[in-house]
Short mmCIF file of C-alpha atoms in Angstrom, two decimals:
data_model
loop_
_atom_site.label_atom_id
_atom_site.label_comp_id
_atom_site.label_asym_id
_atom_site.label_seq_id
_atom_site.Cartn_x
_atom_site.Cartn_y
_atom_site.Cartn_z
CA UNK Z 1 0.00 0.00 0.00
CA UNK Z 2 0.83 3.66 -0.02
CA UNK Z 3 3.66 4.72 2.29
CA UNK Z 4 3.34 7.92 4.28
CA UNK Z 5 6.43 8.90 6.21
CA UNK Z 6 6.17 11.18 9.19
CA UNK Z 7 8.95 12.99 10.94
CA UNK Z 8 10.08 13.26 13.53
CA UNK Z 9 9.13 9.88 14.92
CA UNK Z 10 9.00 11.30 18.45
CA UNK Z 11 9.39 14.65 20.14
CA UNK Z 12 10.03 15.70 23.72
CA UNK Z 13 9.35 19.37 24.31
CA UNK Z 14 8.85 21.82 27.13
CA UNK Z 15 5.38 23.17 27.80
CA UNK Z 16 4.91 26.43 25.94
CA UNK Z 17 7.16 25.51 23.02
CA UNK Z 18 5.97 25.34 19.44
CA UNK Z 19 5.95 22.03 17.58
CA UNK Z 20 6.39 21.23 13.90
CA UNK Z 21 5.94 17.89 12.19
CA UNK Z 22 5.56 16.79 8.62
CA UNK Z 23 4.32 13.99 6.45
CA UNK Z 24 5.56 13.00 3.00
CA UNK Z 25 4.18 10.67 0.38
CA UNK Z 26 5.61 9.07 -2.72
CA UNK Z 27 2.49 10.03 -4.66
CA UNK Z 28 0.01 12.85 -4.90
CA UNK Z 29 -2.97 13.23 -2.60
CA UNK Z 30 -6.04 15.38 -3.12
CA UNK Z 31 -6.84 15.43 0.58
CA UNK Z 32 -4.68 15.46 3.66
CA UNK Z 33 -6.00 14.72 7.13
CA UNK Z 34 -4.36 15.09 10.51
CA UNK Z 35 -5.44 12.97 13.47
CA UNK Z 36 -4.43 12.82 17.12
CA UNK Z 37 -4.60 9.65 19.18
CA UNK Z 38 -4.65 9.67 22.96
CA UNK Z 39 -3.46 6.54 24.79
CA UNK Z 40 -6.08 3.81 24.71
CA UNK Z 41 -8.40 5.71 22.40
CA UNK Z 42 -9.10 5.92 18.70
CA UNK Z 43 -7.66 8.73 16.56
CA UNK Z 44 -9.59 11.99 16.46
CA UNK Z 45 -9.69 14.17 13.36
CA UNK Z 46 -7.97 17.52 13.94
CA UNK Z 47 -7.76 19.17 10.54
CA UNK Z 48 -8.72 18.33 6.96
CA UNK Z 49 -7.04 19.94 3.93
CA UNK Z 50 -8.47 19.81 0.42
CA UNK Z 51 -6.40 22.12 -1.75
CA UNK Z 52 -2.68 22.44 -2.56
CA UNK Z 53 -1.20 25.35 -0.65
CA UNK Z 54 -4.13 25.52 1.75
CA UNK Z 55 -3.39 26.65 5.28
CA UNK Z 56 -6.00 25.74 7.88
CA UNK Z 57 -6.10 26.41 11.62
CA UNK Z 58 -7.93 24.78 14.48
CA UNK Z 59 -7.15 26.70 17.65
CA UNK Z 60 -3.43 26.39 18.33
CA UNK Z 61 -3.05 23.91 15.48
CA UNK Z 62 -2.20 24.93 11.94
CA UNK Z 63 -1.79 22.54 9.03
CA UNK Z 64 -0.68 23.12 5.48
CA UNK Z 65 -1.28 21.18 2.28
CA UNK Z 66 2.05 21.15 0.46
CA UNK Z 67 2.29 22.73 -2.99
CA UNK Z 68 3.62 19.50 -4.50
CA UNK Z 69 0.60 17.66 -3.04
CA UNK Z 70 3.05 15.07 -1.74
CA UNK Z 71 3.49 16.54 1.70
CA UNK Z 72 1.72 18.20 4.57
CA UNK Z 73 2.78 19.98 7.74
CA UNK Z 74 1.28 20.37 11.19
CA UNK Z 75 2.28 23.03 13.68
CA UNK Z 76 1.19 23.32 17.28
CA UNK Z 77 1.81 26.61 19.02
CA UNK Z 78 2.37 27.11 22.75
CA UNK Z 79 2.12 23.41 23.60
CA UNK Z 80 0.29 22.28 26.73
CA UNK Z 81 0.31 18.93 28.55
CA UNK Z 82 -2.92 17.75 26.92
CA UNK Z 83 -1.21 17.92 23.50
CA UNK Z 84 0.52 14.66 24.45
CA UNK Z 85 -0.34 11.83 22.09
CA UNK Z 86 0.45 10.41 18.68
CA UNK Z 87 -0.24 12.53 15.61
CA UNK Z 88 -1.04 10.83 12.33
CA UNK Z 89 -1.36 12.16 8.83
CA UNK Z 90 -3.63 10.39 6.36
CA UNK Z 91 -4.51 10.53 2.69
CA UNK Z 92 -7.18 8.77 0.63
CA UNK Z 93 -6.70 6.05 -1.93
CA UNK Z 94 -7.62 6.72 -5.55
CA UNK Z 95 -10.98 5.03 -5.04
CA UNK Z 96 -11.59 7.17 -1.97
CA UNK Z 97 -12.82 4.29 0.17
CA UNK Z 98 -9.60 3.73 2.07
CA UNK Z 99 -7.20 5.98 3.90
CA UNK Z 100 -3.47 5.48 4.19
CA UNK Z 101 -1.99 6.53 7.50
CA UNK Z 102 1.43 7.83 8.32
CA UNK Z 103 3.79 6.19 10.76
CA UNK Z 104 2.90 8.70 13.48
CA UNK Z 105 4.73 11.32 15.53
CA UNK Z 106 4.68 10.75 19.27
CA UNK Z 107 4.61 14.00 21.22
CA UNK Z 108 5.57 14.31 24.88
CA UNK Z 109 5.15 17.66 26.61
CA UNK Z 110 7.17 18.21 29.75
CA UNK Z 111 5.45 20.54 32.23
CA UNK W 1 -25.03 12.67 18.66
CA UNK W 2 -23.56 9.31 19.69
CA UNK W 3 -20.10 8.50 18.40
CA UNK W 4 -18.80 5.27 16.94
CA UNK W 5 -19.30 2.49 19.47
CA UNK W 6 -17.09 -0.58 19.54
CA UNK W 7 -17.66 -3.59 21.73
CA UNK W 8 -16.08 -5.13 23.62
CA UNK W 9 -13.31 -2.73 24.68
CA UNK W 10 -10.99 -5.51 25.79
CA UNK W 11 -10.77 -9.15 24.90
CA UNK W 12 -8.42 -11.98 25.75
CA UNK W 13 -8.48 -15.09 23.61
CA UNK W 14 -6.28 -18.13 23.22
CA UNK W 15 -4.56 -19.22 20.05
CA UNK W 16 -6.81 -21.12 17.68
CA UNK W 17 -10.02 -19.52 18.91
CA UNK W 18 -12.14 -17.16 16.88
CA UNK W 19 -13.41 -13.73 17.82
CA UNK W 20 -16.13 -11.34 16.68
CA UNK W 21 -15.87 -7.61 17.18
CA UNK W 22 -18.76 -5.22 16.81
CA UNK W 23 -19.03 -1.64 15.59
CA UNK W 24 -22.02 0.70 15.60
CA UNK W 25 -21.37 3.73 13.38
CA UNK W 26 -22.63 7.24 13.85
CA UNK W 27 -26.26 7.47 12.87
CA UNK W 28 -26.50 8.27 9.17
CA UNK W 29 -22.99 7.07 8.36
CA UNK W 30 -23.17 4.28 5.82
CA UNK W 31 -19.48 3.62 5.36
CA UNK W 32 -17.67 1.56 7.98
CA UNK W 33 -13.95 0.78 7.84
CA UNK W 34 -11.80 -1.43 10.01
CA UNK W 35 -8.13 -0.98 10.86
CA UNK W 36 -5.61 -2.98 12.81
CA UNK W 37 -3.15 -0.98 14.87
CA UNK W 38 0.06 -2.47 16.23
CA UNK W 39 3.16 -0.69 17.53
CA UNK W 40 5.31 -2.07 14.75
CA UNK W 41 2.98 -1.74 11.77
CA UNK W 42 0.92 1.32 12.61
CA UNK W 43 -2.63 1.58 11.22
CA UNK W 44 -3.28 -1.12 8.65
CA UNK W 45 -6.47 -1.14 6.59
CA UNK W 46 -8.57 -4.28 6.87
CA UNK W 47 -11.75 -3.59 4.89
CA UNK W 48 -14.46 -1.08 4.15
CA UNK W 49 -18.19 -1.63 3.87
CA UNK W 50 -20.87 0.55 2.36
CA UNK W 51 -24.54 -0.39 2.23
CA UNK W 52 -23.77 -3.97 3.25
CA UNK W 53 -21.19 -4.39 0.47
CA UNK W 54 -17.48 -4.80 0.94
CA UNK W 55 -15.95 -2.20 -1.36
CA UNK W 56 -12.33 -2.58 -0.47
CA UNK W 57 -10.10 -5.06 1.32
CA UNK W 58 -6.61 -4.72 2.69
CA UNK W 59 -3.79 -7.20 2.54
CA UNK W 60 -4.82 -9.54 5.33
CA UNK W 61 -5.32 -13.31 5.25
CA UNK W 62 -8.72 -14.86 4.76
CA UNK W 63 -8.97 -15.49 8.51
CA UNK W 64 -10.06 -11.86 8.74
CA UNK W 65 -13.59 -11.27 7.55
CA UNK W 66 -16.35 -8.80 8.09
CA UNK W 67 -19.89 -7.89 7.29
CA UNK W 68 -22.27 -4.99 7.49
CA UNK W 69 -25.93 -5.13 8.36
CA UNK W 70 -28.82 -3.13 6.93
CA UNK W 71 -28.65 -0.70 9.87
CA UNK W 72 -24.97 -0.05 8.99
CA UNK W 73 -23.68 -1.83 12.06
CA UNK W 74 -20.64 -3.92 11.25
CA UNK W 75 -18.84 -6.91 12.65
CA UNK W 76 -15.44 -8.31 11.97
CA UNK W 77 -14.40 -11.85 12.65
CA UNK W 78 -10.97 -13.37 13.07
CA UNK W 79 -10.76 -17.15 12.97
CA UNK W 80 -7.95 -19.40 14.14
CA UNK W 81 -6.32 -16.66 16.18
CA UNK W 82 -2.57 -16.28 16.19
CA UNK W 83 -0.36 -14.47 18.69
CA UNK W 84 0.39 -11.87 16.02
CA UNK W 85 -3.27 -10.92 15.86
CA UNK W 86 -2.91 -9.13 19.19
CA UNK W 87 -3.66 -5.51 18.38
CA UNK W 88 -6.02 -2.61 18.76
CA UNK W 89 -8.82 -3.00 16.22
CA UNK W 90 -10.35 0.28 15.22
CA UNK W 91 -13.63 0.88 13.48
CA UNK W 92 -14.34 4.15 11.70
CA UNK W 93 -17.44 5.51 10.05
CA UNK W 94 -18.02 8.30 7.59
CA UNK W 95 -20.48 9.84 5.21
CA UNK W 96 -18.20 11.20 2.53
CA UNK W 97 -14.79 9.57 2.60
CA UNK W 98 -12.98 12.75 1.70
CA UNK W 99 -14.20 14.35 4.89
CA UNK W 100 -12.37 11.79 6.95
CA UNK W 101 -13.38 9.17 9.43
CA UNK W 102 -14.75 9.24 12.94
CA UNK W 103 -13.06 6.46 14.87
CA UNK W 104 -14.34 4.42 17.76
CA UNK W 105 -12.25 3.81 20.87
CA UNK W 106 -11.22 0.41 19.57
CA UNK W 107 -11.19 -3.15 20.82
CA UNK W 108 -7.94 -4.26 22.41
CA UNK W 109 -7.49 -7.93 21.49
CA UNK W 110 -4.86 -9.97 23.28
CA UNK W 111 -4.13 -13.49 22.05
CA UNK W 112 -2.35 -15.76 24.52
#
């Protein structure tokens, strides 16, 4: 299946710092999604992007749809302890009835 | 509005047994997808159902099967369990795929 690579794999940051992570694909996507998964729970959709170059915010989160359509970026500003979790990017298959997920970025926020 | 409900939350089975997991999607969502999540492999797509029809299947052996009922509820079944089947099984529902899924909390399956 499609491979989505996320980096970094894990991050340890101080509370209040900003966070940046990215996701790259070997092929083009028409949609990029960003999810967050808390321990023991299912992923929750944070932001959806539908257009190359699009920049979308959700509170302290901002995501961008890369111009090449092969990458996407997620930024978290002024991190807080509840930002802890694993962040996944995802993109749809050509048929649209399956999503490919990235390898995940694990975020730890140190109070 | 109720979310995606998966039952049971936790399950322990022995090798060789079979297991059935259940998923109730958000009301009005007709598409239900299943994923297996393991630390080493991440989120792996199992299958997707829409209006009781399997539209897409991932690269899993035939021991993994599923179905969807007329009320959109879905079940997945794993027969002849192996230790490697231990994972978090996630169900997700959606209306339009491009808008993304809503996931349930998952069923944690442990095979001993």
